[in-house]
Amino acid sequence: MEYTVEVFLDDYRLEKIKGSAVESKIETAFGGELKLLKVKVGEEVKNDLLKAFETARIDSRACITDTPVAFKRALFEEIAKQKSLGEEVVKAVLARIDEIKELAAKESDFLPAPEIETE
Amino acid sequence: MAGLYFNRPMPHGGKLVERVITDRTIAKKYLAACTKYCAFYDIKPTLHYKRGVPVRNVYREIMSVCYGFFSPVEGSMTSAELESVLSKRRLLSGWVFPYPILFDISREDYKKLGVSEGDRLILRLKGKPFAMLDIEEIYEIDPEELANRTFGSPETNPEVVREKFDDKHPGWVIYRSHQPIILAGKYTIINEPIFKPPFDRFWLPPRKCREVMEKRGWRTAIAHQTRNVPHVGHEHLMKNAAYTGDVEPCHGILVNAIIGVKRRGDYPDEAILEAHEAVNKYGYIKPERHMVTFTLWDMRYGNPLESLLHGIIRQNMGCTHHMFGRDHAAVGEYYDSYATQILWLKGIPSYGFDKPVNEVEGGLLIRPQNMREFWYCPVCKEMAYSENCNHTKEKEKLSGSLIRGLVAEGVQPPVVIMRPEVFKVVVKWWKKFNYPFVNERYVQRKEEELEVDLPDLD
């Protein structure tokens, strides 16, 4: 069975993949308002992800959700670097699992807020 | 024609409970008399029975009792009242009430206090006199039994309970973490707390709320329960549920947020209130028709039982209707997704309701408006109601985890999911707390600072 990891795209991320082969694979949701990339993974990588992150779960769409933000950020960086949506980008992130877990542990205490005007 | 109009319902129990001494001279006299003869007790947060983190603060219950949100409850329940609530979900007076409301202390504190039945206890909050408890009865409970009986089980409540309650359920944990000695009796607030911003803008106790509704000309008002910042699905729930009413749609939508200790991953209380305010401030619902308020309560996440408490609170505030959606006040898979709607449409005999809550003796007068789901439909190109839209394959659900995922990554949710002004509120409080959601640090800080300060009374 095939599983999906969704990576949401904002303007910053769109700029990072502009002109690459990955740009043509952008999908949309909510009437085109939400842009995302979908990385497909097999059973083995899915199990590795569930093992690595205790919060991770599979939703009704066979989508792997509730992974740490640190993982999602690293995954996007890897996509932008490798210009690929293949399973190998997830494997590359999992190869840095200790570093990602360390960042994920800090996430429960601090997450940087986006730089938008709030007043 | 007049027969078609709905009237504002009377408070639950017939009369609003108001146990607040607002005249400071009188309050000072009480305190002066008590200083000689009464014991003093500093209110402490209830700590998780295993992990030691705060899960509840009884001051919130005292506030909700004394300002009438929980009418007709007047204080900490006696053993007979507790038994009645656990076995029948009725007070001894016969009025429906879902949960034990108790003032609990440890055996050590009980020994130190040296109080007995008939004594008056002065309760201090943040080191200052706050309320009196006139002790009618002192008894002991088994917290685990209390927790189990409060929520039931798949065996005792097979109509709606799907899983055994355990320490992953925050409401069960609250009761399991109660101290064993119960001091039962009526509360009276002698020193009105002052709410800190932003809570001060949204504090509207039942009597005041009824006055505001009257002034606004709201003959009918529908309550919206929330413990979340509103996404566009919530906004559509409010707008569409409000089409009910009597001869015209409800005049008002009363958002009533539950403020207190919450689950990790929920949004901070400050963000919840201001985000709902943004819905009317930026015109998504006219401010004349939409009002944001709150009730102090450490949520028990009891789905149908919680819906009963919500109905009582909002009837006391003057609402004619209450909207109920899927998984109302739920967490995990403990209950049937539509347990609340089952209670209000058919009743749940094992909880003491062989008929809908509005039809039983001592029941509620507020009318339920049971709603299914809203999703985004790319074919209809709109937020659609699940019972209208037949594009079930194409539908795109607004799940909490999807939105939390976007927020956590700092990706601004699309406008069809979350209004930009609502997201700005989330970010405003994110910057303040360095985190967008409730975490251990937020809970610790909140329980140290609370939502209120107390003026000097001495």
Coordinates of C-alpha atoms in Angstrom, one line a residue, chain B:
Chain B
M1 CA -49.0 34.9 16.0
A2 CA -47.9 35.5 19.6
G3 CA -47.9 31.7 20.2
L4 CA -45.3 31.3 17.5
Y5 CA -42.7 33.4 19.4
F6 CA -40.3 31.9 21.7
N7 CA -39.7 33.5 25.1
R8 CA -36.3 33.7 26.8
P9 CA -36.3 30.6 29.1
M10 CA -36.3 30.9 32.8
P11 CA -33.0 30.0 34.5
H12 CA -32.5 26.3 35.1
G13 CA -34.1 25.6 38.5
G14 CA -36.3 28.7 38.2
K15 CA -34.0 31.3 39.7
L16 CA -30.5 32.6 39.0
V17 CA -28.1 31.8 41.8
E18 CA -26.2 34.9 42.8
R19 CA -23.9 34.5 45.7
V20 CA -21.6 37.5 45.4
I21 CA -21.4 40.2 48.1
T22 CA -20.8 43.3 46.0
D23 CA -21.0 45.8 48.9
R24 CA -17.4 46.0 50.1
T25 CA -18.4 47.4 53.5
I26 CA -20.6 44.3 54.2
A27 CA -17.9 42.0 52.8
K28 CA -15.3 43.6 55.2
K29 CA -17.7 43.1 58.1
Y30 CA -18.0 39.4 57.2
L31 CA -14.3 39.1 57.0
A32 CA -13.6 40.9 60.2
A33 CA -16.0 38.6 62.1
C34 CA -14.5 35.6 60.4
T35 CA -10.9 36.6 61.2
K36 CA -11.7 35.8 64.9
Y37 CA -13.7 32.6 64.5
C38 CA -13.0 31.0 61.1
A39 CA -10.3 29.0 59.5
F40 CA -8.5 30.2 56.3
Y41 CA -7.6 28.0 53.4
D42 CA -5.5 28.9 50.4
I43 CA -6.9 27.5 47.2
K44 CA -4.5 25.3 45.4
P45 CA -4.6 23.9 41.8
T46 CA -5.6 20.3 41.5
L47 CA -2.5 18.4 40.3
H48 CA -2.5 15.4 38.0
Y49 CA -2.5 12.3 40.3
K50 CA 0.4 10.8 38.5
R51 CA 2.3 13.6 36.7
G52 CA 1.8 16.5 39.2
V53 CA 0.9 19.1 36.6
P54 CA -2.1 21.4 37.1
V55 CA -5.4 19.9 35.7
R56 CA -8.0 22.1 37.5
N57 CA -8.5 25.0 39.8
V58 CA -11.6 25.0 42.0
Y59 CA -11.7 28.8 42.0
R60 CA -13.2 28.5 38.5
E61 CA -16.1 26.4 39.8
I62 CA -16.7 28.8 42.7
M63 CA -16.9 31.6 40.2
S64 CA -19.3 29.7 38.0
V65 CA -21.5 28.7 40.9
C66 CA -21.6 32.1 42.6
Y67 CA -22.3 34.1 39.4
G68 CA -25.1 31.7 38.4
F69 CA -23.7 29.9 35.4
F70 CA -24.4 26.6 37.1
S71 CA -27.8 27.6 38.6
P72 CA -29.4 26.0 40.6
V73 CA -26.2 24.6 42.1
E74 CA -25.1 26.8 45.1
G75 CA -22.0 25.2 46.3
S76 CA -20.0 22.0 46.9
M77 CA -22.3 19.0 46.9
T78 CA -23.3 17.0 49.9
S79 CA -22.8 13.2 49.8
A80 CA -26.5 12.7 49.1
E81 CA -26.4 15.2 46.3
L82 CA -23.3 13.6 44.9
E83 CA -25.0 10.2 44.9
S84 CA -28.0 11.7 43.2
V85 CA -25.9 13.3 40.5
L86 CA -23.9 10.1 39.9
S87 CA -26.9 7.8 39.8
K88 CA -29.5 9.9 38.2
R89 CA -27.8 13.1 36.9
R90 CA -30.3 15.0 39.1
L91 CA -29.8 17.3 42.0
L92 CA -31.7 16.5 45.2
S93 CA -34.2 19.1 44.1
G94 CA -34.9 17.1 40.9
W95 CA -33.2 19.5 38.5
V96 CA -31.0 17.9 35.9
F97 CA -27.2 18.3 36.5
P98 CA -24.5 16.2 35.0
Y99 CA -21.3 16.5 37.1
P100 CA -20.1 16.4 40.7
I101 CA -19.2 19.9 41.9
L102 CA -17.0 19.4 44.9
F103 CA -14.6 21.3 47.2
D104 CA -11.9 18.8 47.9
I105 CA -8.9 18.9 50.3
S106 CA -6.2 16.5 51.4
R107 CA -6.3 14.6 54.7
E108 CA -3.3 16.7 55.8
D109 CA -5.0 20.0 55.1
Y110 CA -8.2 18.7 56.8
K111 CA -6.2 17.9 59.9
K112 CA -4.5 21.3 59.9
L113 CA -7.7 23.2 59.3
G114 CA -9.5 21.5 62.2
V115 CA -12.9 22.4 60.8
S116 CA -16.2 20.6 61.4
E117 CA -19.7 20.8 60.1
G118 CA -21.3 24.1 60.9
D119 CA -18.1 26.0 60.5
R120 CA -17.4 28.8 58.0
L121 CA -14.2 28.5 56.0
I122 CA -12.6 31.6 54.3
L123 CA -11.1 30.7 51.0
R124 CA -8.1 32.7 49.9
L125 CA -7.0 33.0 46.3
K126 CA -3.6 34.4 45.4
G127 CA -3.1 35.1 49.1
K128 CA -6.2 37.3 49.4
P129 CA -9.7 36.6 50.8
F130 CA -12.0 35.4 48.0
A131 CA -15.0 33.4 49.2
M132 CA -16.7 31.8 52.1
L133 CA -17.7 28.1 52.4
D134 CA -20.3 27.3 55.0
I135 CA -19.6 23.7 55.8
E136 CA -22.7 21.6 56.0
E137 CA -21.1 18.2 55.7
I138 CA -17.6 16.7 55.6
Y139 CA -17.2 13.3 54.0
E140 CA -14.6 11.2 52.2
I141 CA -14.6 10.0 48.6
D142 CA -12.6 7.4 46.6
P143 CA -11.4 9.6 43.6
E144 CA -11.0 6.6 41.3
E145 CA -14.6 5.5 41.9
L146 CA -15.7 9.1 41.5
A147 CA -14.0 9.4 38.1
N148 CA -15.4 6.1 36.9
R149 CA -18.9 6.8 38.1
T150 CA -18.9 10.3 36.7
F151 CA -18.3 9.1 33.1
G152 CA -19.6 5.6 33.1
S153 CA -18.3 2.8 31.0
P154 CA -19.1 0.7 27.9
E155 CA -20.8 -1.8 30.2
T156 CA -22.9 0.6 32.2
N157 CA -23.6 3.1 29.3
P158 CA -23.6 0.9 26.2
E159 CA -25.7 3.3 24.2
V160 CA -22.9 5.9 23.8
V161 CA -19.7 4.9 25.6
R162 CA -17.3 3.1 23.3
E163 CA -14.1 2.8 25.4
K164 CA -13.2 2.6 29.0
F165 CA -12.2 6.0 30.5
D166 CA -8.6 6.1 31.6
D167 CA -5.8 8.6 32.3
K168 CA -5.7 9.7 28.7
H169 CA -9.1 11.3 29.2
P170 CA -8.6 14.8 30.8
G171 CA -12.0 14.9 32.5
W172 CA -11.5 11.5 34.1
V173 CA -8.1 12.6 35.2
I174 CA -9.6 15.7 36.9
Y175 CA -12.0 13.6 39.0
R176 CA -9.3 11.0 39.6
S177 CA -7.0 13.7 40.9
H178 CA -9.5 15.1 43.4
Q179 CA -8.4 15.0 47.0
P180 CA -10.3 12.6 49.3
I181 CA -11.9 14.9 51.8
I182 CA -15.0 16.8 50.6
L183 CA -16.2 19.9 52.4
A184 CA -19.8 20.4 51.3
G185 CA -21.7 23.6 51.6
K186 CA -22.7 26.9 49.9
Y187 CA -20.1 29.2 48.5
T188 CA -20.3 33.0 48.8
I189 CA -17.8 35.3 47.0
I190 CA -16.8 38.2 49.4
N191 CA -14.2 39.7 47.2
E192 CA -15.0 40.0 43.5
P193 CA -12.0 39.2 41.4
I194 CA -10.9 41.6 38.7
F195 CA -10.4 40.0 35.3
K196 CA -7.2 40.7 33.4
P197 CA -7.1 41.6 29.8
P198 CA -8.3 40.2 27.4
F199 CA -10.7 38.3 29.7
D200 CA -12.2 41.5 31.1
R201 CA -13.8 42.4 27.8
F202 CA -15.7 39.0 27.6
W203 CA -16.9 38.5 31.1
L204 CA -20.7 38.5 31.1
P205 CA -22.3 36.6 33.9
P206 CA -25.9 35.3 33.4
R207 CA -27.8 38.2 34.8
K208 CA -25.7 40.8 32.9
C209 CA -26.0 38.6 29.8
R210 CA -29.7 38.5 30.0
E211 CA -29.8 42.3 30.4
V212 CA -27.6 42.8 27.3
M213 CA -29.8 40.4 25.3
E214 CA -32.8 42.4 26.3
K215 CA -31.1 45.7 25.4
R216 CA -30.1 44.3 22.0
G217 CA -33.6 43.1 21.3
W218 CA -32.6 39.5 21.1
R219 CA -35.8 37.6 21.6
T220 CA -34.0 34.4 20.4
A221 CA -30.4 33.6 20.8
I222 CA -28.4 30.5 19.9
A223 CA -25.4 29.4 21.9
H224 CA -22.2 28.3 20.3
Q225 CA -19.9 26.2 22.5
T226 CA -16.2 26.7 21.8
R227 CA -12.8 25.7 23.0
N228 CA -11.1 26.5 19.8
V229 CA -10.2 29.4 17.5
P230 CA -12.8 29.5 14.8
H231 CA -12.1 28.2 11.4
V232 CA -14.4 28.9 8.5
G233 CA -16.3 25.6 9.2
H234 CA -17.2 26.9 12.7
E235 CA -18.3 30.2 11.2
H236 CA -20.6 28.4 8.8
L237 CA -21.9 26.2 11.6
M238 CA -22.8 29.4 13.6
K239 CA -24.3 31.2 10.6
N240 CA -26.4 28.2 9.5
A241 CA -27.5 27.0 12.9
A242 CA -28.7 30.5 13.6
Y243 CA -31.2 30.2 10.8
T244 CA -33.3 28.3 13.2
G245 CA -35.3 30.6 15.6
D246 CA -39.1 31.1 15.8
V247 CA -40.7 33.1 13.1
E248 CA -37.4 34.4 11.9
P249 CA -33.7 33.3 12.4
C250 CA -32.2 33.7 15.8
H251 CA -31.6 37.4 16.6
G252 CA -28.3 36.6 18.3
I253 CA -25.4 34.2 18.3
L254 CA -23.8 33.9 21.8
V255 CA -20.3 32.4 21.6
N256 CA -19.5 31.1 25.0
A257 CA -15.9 29.9 25.3
I258 CA -14.9 27.5 28.1
I259 CA -11.8 29.0 29.8
G260 CA -9.6 26.9 32.1
V261 CA -7.0 24.1 31.9
K262 CA -7.1 22.5 28.5
R263 CA -5.4 19.7 26.5
R264 CA -2.0 20.1 25.1
G265 CA -2.5 21.1 21.5
D266 CA -5.6 23.3 22.1
Y267 CA -5.2 27.0 21.5
P268 CA -4.5 29.4 24.4
D269 CA -7.6 30.9 26.0
E270 CA -6.6 34.4 25.1
A271 CA -6.4 33.5 21.4
I272 CA -9.7 31.7 21.5
L273 CA -11.6 34.7 22.8
E274 CA -9.9 37.3 20.5
A275 CA -10.2 35.0 17.5
H276 CA -13.9 34.7 17.9
E277 CA -14.1 38.4 18.5
A278 CA -12.3 38.9 15.1
V279 CA -15.2 37.1 13.4
N280 CA -17.5 40.0 14.3
K281 CA -14.9 42.8 14.4
Y282 CA -14.0 42.2 10.8
G283 CA -17.6 41.7 9.6
Y284 CA -17.9 38.0 8.9
I285 CA -20.9 38.1 11.3
K286 CA -22.3 41.4 12.2
P287 CA -21.3 42.5 15.8
E288 CA -25.0 43.4 16.4
R289 CA -25.8 39.7 16.0
H290 CA -22.7 38.0 17.5
M291 CA -21.3 38.3 21.0
V292 CA -18.3 36.6 22.6
T293 CA -18.4 35.6 26.3
F294 CA -16.8 32.9 28.4
T295 CA -17.5 30.6 31.4
L296 CA -14.7 29.5 33.8
W297 CA -14.6 25.7 33.8
D298 CA -11.8 23.1 33.5
M299 CA -13.4 21.1 30.7
R300 CA -14.3 17.5 31.5
Y301 CA -14.6 16.6 27.8
G302 CA -17.7 14.5 28.7
N303 CA -19.5 14.8 25.3
P304 CA -23.2 14.2 26.2
L305 CA -22.6 15.0 29.8
E306 CA -20.7 18.2 28.9
S307 CA -23.6 19.1 26.5
L308 CA -25.9 19.0 29.5
L309 CA -23.7 21.4 31.4
H310 CA -23.4 23.6 28.3
G311 CA -27.2 23.7 27.9
I312 CA -27.6 24.7 31.6
I313 CA -25.0 27.4 31.4
R314 CA -26.4 28.9 28.2
Q315 CA -30.0 28.6 29.3
N316 CA -29.0 30.5 32.4
M317 CA -27.4 33.1 30.2
G318 CA -30.7 33.5 28.4
C319 CA -30.3 31.6 25.2
T320 CA -33.3 30.0 23.5
H321 CA -31.3 27.5 21.4
H322 CA -28.0 25.6 21.6
M323 CA -26.1 24.3 18.5
F324 CA -24.6 20.9 18.9
G325 CA -22.3 19.4 16.3
R326 CA -20.4 16.2 15.8
D327 CA -18.1 15.0 18.7
H328 CA -19.4 17.8 20.9
A329 CA -16.8 18.5 23.7
A330 CA -15.2 15.2 23.0
V331 CA -11.7 13.8 23.1
G332 CA -10.5 10.5 21.7
E333 CA -12.9 7.7 20.8
Y334 CA -14.5 7.3 24.2
Y335 CA -18.0 8.2 22.9
D336 CA -20.1 7.7 19.9
S337 CA -19.5 10.8 17.6
Y338 CA -23.2 11.7 17.9
A339 CA -23.6 10.9 21.6
T340 CA -24.7 14.4 22.4
Q341 CA -27.3 14.5 19.6
I342 CA -28.6 11.1 20.8
L343 CA -29.1 12.5 24.3
W344 CA -31.0 15.5 23.0
L345 CA -33.0 13.7 20.4
K346 CA -33.8 10.4 22.1
G347 CA -32.3 10.4 25.6
I348 CA -29.8 8.0 27.1
P349 CA -31.6 5.8 29.7
S350 CA -28.4 4.6 31.3
Y351 CA -27.5 8.2 32.2
G352 CA -31.0 8.7 33.6
F353 CA -32.7 10.1 30.5
D354 CA -35.4 7.8 29.0
K355 CA -36.6 10.8 27.0
P356 CA -34.8 13.8 25.4
V357 CA -33.4 16.2 28.0
N358 CA -36.1 18.8 27.2
E359 CA -38.9 16.3 28.0
V360 CA -37.9 14.9 31.3
E361 CA -38.9 16.2 34.7
G362 CA -36.5 18.8 35.9
G363 CA -35.1 19.0 32.3
L364 CA -33.9 21.9 30.2
L365 CA -35.8 24.5 28.3
I366 CA -33.1 25.5 25.9
R367 CA -33.8 23.9 22.5
P368 CA -31.1 21.8 20.7
Q369 CA -30.1 22.6 17.1
N370 CA -28.3 19.4 16.1
M371 CA -26.0 19.9 13.1
R372 CA -24.0 17.4 11.1
E373 CA -20.8 18.5 9.3
F374 CA -19.5 21.3 7.1
W375 CA -16.8 20.6 4.5
Y376 CA -15.3 22.5 1.6
C377 CA -16.8 21.3 -1.7
P378 CA -14.6 22.1 -4.7
V379 CA -17.6 21.3 -7.0
C380 CA -20.0 23.6 -5.2
K381 CA -17.1 26.0 -4.6
E382 CA -18.3 26.7 -1.1
M383 CA -18.4 25.5 2.4
A384 CA -21.1 22.9 2.2
Y385 CA -23.4 21.2 4.7
S386 CA -23.0 17.5 4.6
E387 CA -26.7 16.8 4.4
N388 CA -27.0 19.1 1.3
C389 CA -23.9 18.5 -0.7
N390 CA -23.7 15.1 -2.5
H391 CA -20.1 15.5 -3.7
T392 CA -18.9 13.1 -1.1
K393 CA -16.0 11.9 -3.1
E394 CA -14.7 15.4 -3.8
K395 CA -15.3 16.9 -0.3
E396 CA -12.4 18.4 1.6
K397 CA -12.7 18.2 5.3
L398 CA -11.4 20.8 7.6
S399 CA -9.7 18.7 10.2
G400 CA -8.2 20.1 13.4
S401 CA -5.0 18.3 12.7
L402 CA -4.7 19.8 9.2
I403 CA -5.2 23.3 10.5
R404 CA -2.8 22.7 13.5
G405 CA -0.3 21.3 11.0
L406 CA -0.5 24.5 8.9
V407 CA -0.3 26.8 11.9
A408 CA 2.6 24.9 13.5
E409 CA 4.6 25.2 10.3
G410 CA 3.8 28.9 10.2
V411 CA 2.0 28.5 6.9
Q412 CA -0.9 30.9 6.7
P413 CA -4.1 28.9 6.2
P414 CA -6.0 29.7 3.1
V415 CA -8.9 32.1 3.5
V416 CA -11.4 29.4 2.8
I417 CA -10.1 27.6 5.9
M418 CA -9.3 30.4 8.3
R419 CA -9.9 34.1 8.1
P420 CA -6.7 36.1 7.9
E421 CA -7.7 38.2 10.9
V422 CA -8.3 35.1 12.9
F423 CA -4.8 33.8 12.0
K424 CA -3.3 37.1 13.0
V425 CA -4.8 36.7 16.5
V426 CA -3.3 33.2 16.7
V427 CA 0.1 34.7 15.8
K428 CA -0.3 37.6 18.2
W429 CA -0.6 35.2 21.1
W430 CA 1.9 32.8 19.6
K431 CA 4.5 35.6 19.8
K432 CA 3.5 36.3 23.4
F433 CA 3.8 32.7 24.6
N434 CA 6.4 31.6 22.1
Y435 CA 4.1 28.7 21.1
P436 CA 0.9 28.6 19.2
F437 CA -0.8 25.9 21.3
V438 CA -1.3 25.0 24.9
N439 CA 1.9 23.3 26.3
E440 CA 3.2 22.5 29.8
R441 CA 4.7 25.9 30.2
Y442 CA 1.5 27.7 29.3
V443 CA -0.5 25.6 31.7
Q444 CA 2.0 26.2 34.5
R445 CA 2.1 29.9 33.9
K446 CA -1.7 30.1 33.6
E447 CA -2.2 28.3 36.9
E448 CA 0.3 30.7 38.6
E449 CA -1.2 33.8 37.2
L450 CA -4.9 32.8 36.7
E451 CA -7.4 34.9 34.7
V452 CA -8.0 37.2 37.6
D453 CA -6.4 39.4 40.3
L454 CA -7.9 40.1 43.7
P455 CA -8.2 43.5 45.2
D456 CA -7.2 44.1 48.8
L457 CA -10.1 43.6 51.2
D458 CA -8.4 43.9 54.5

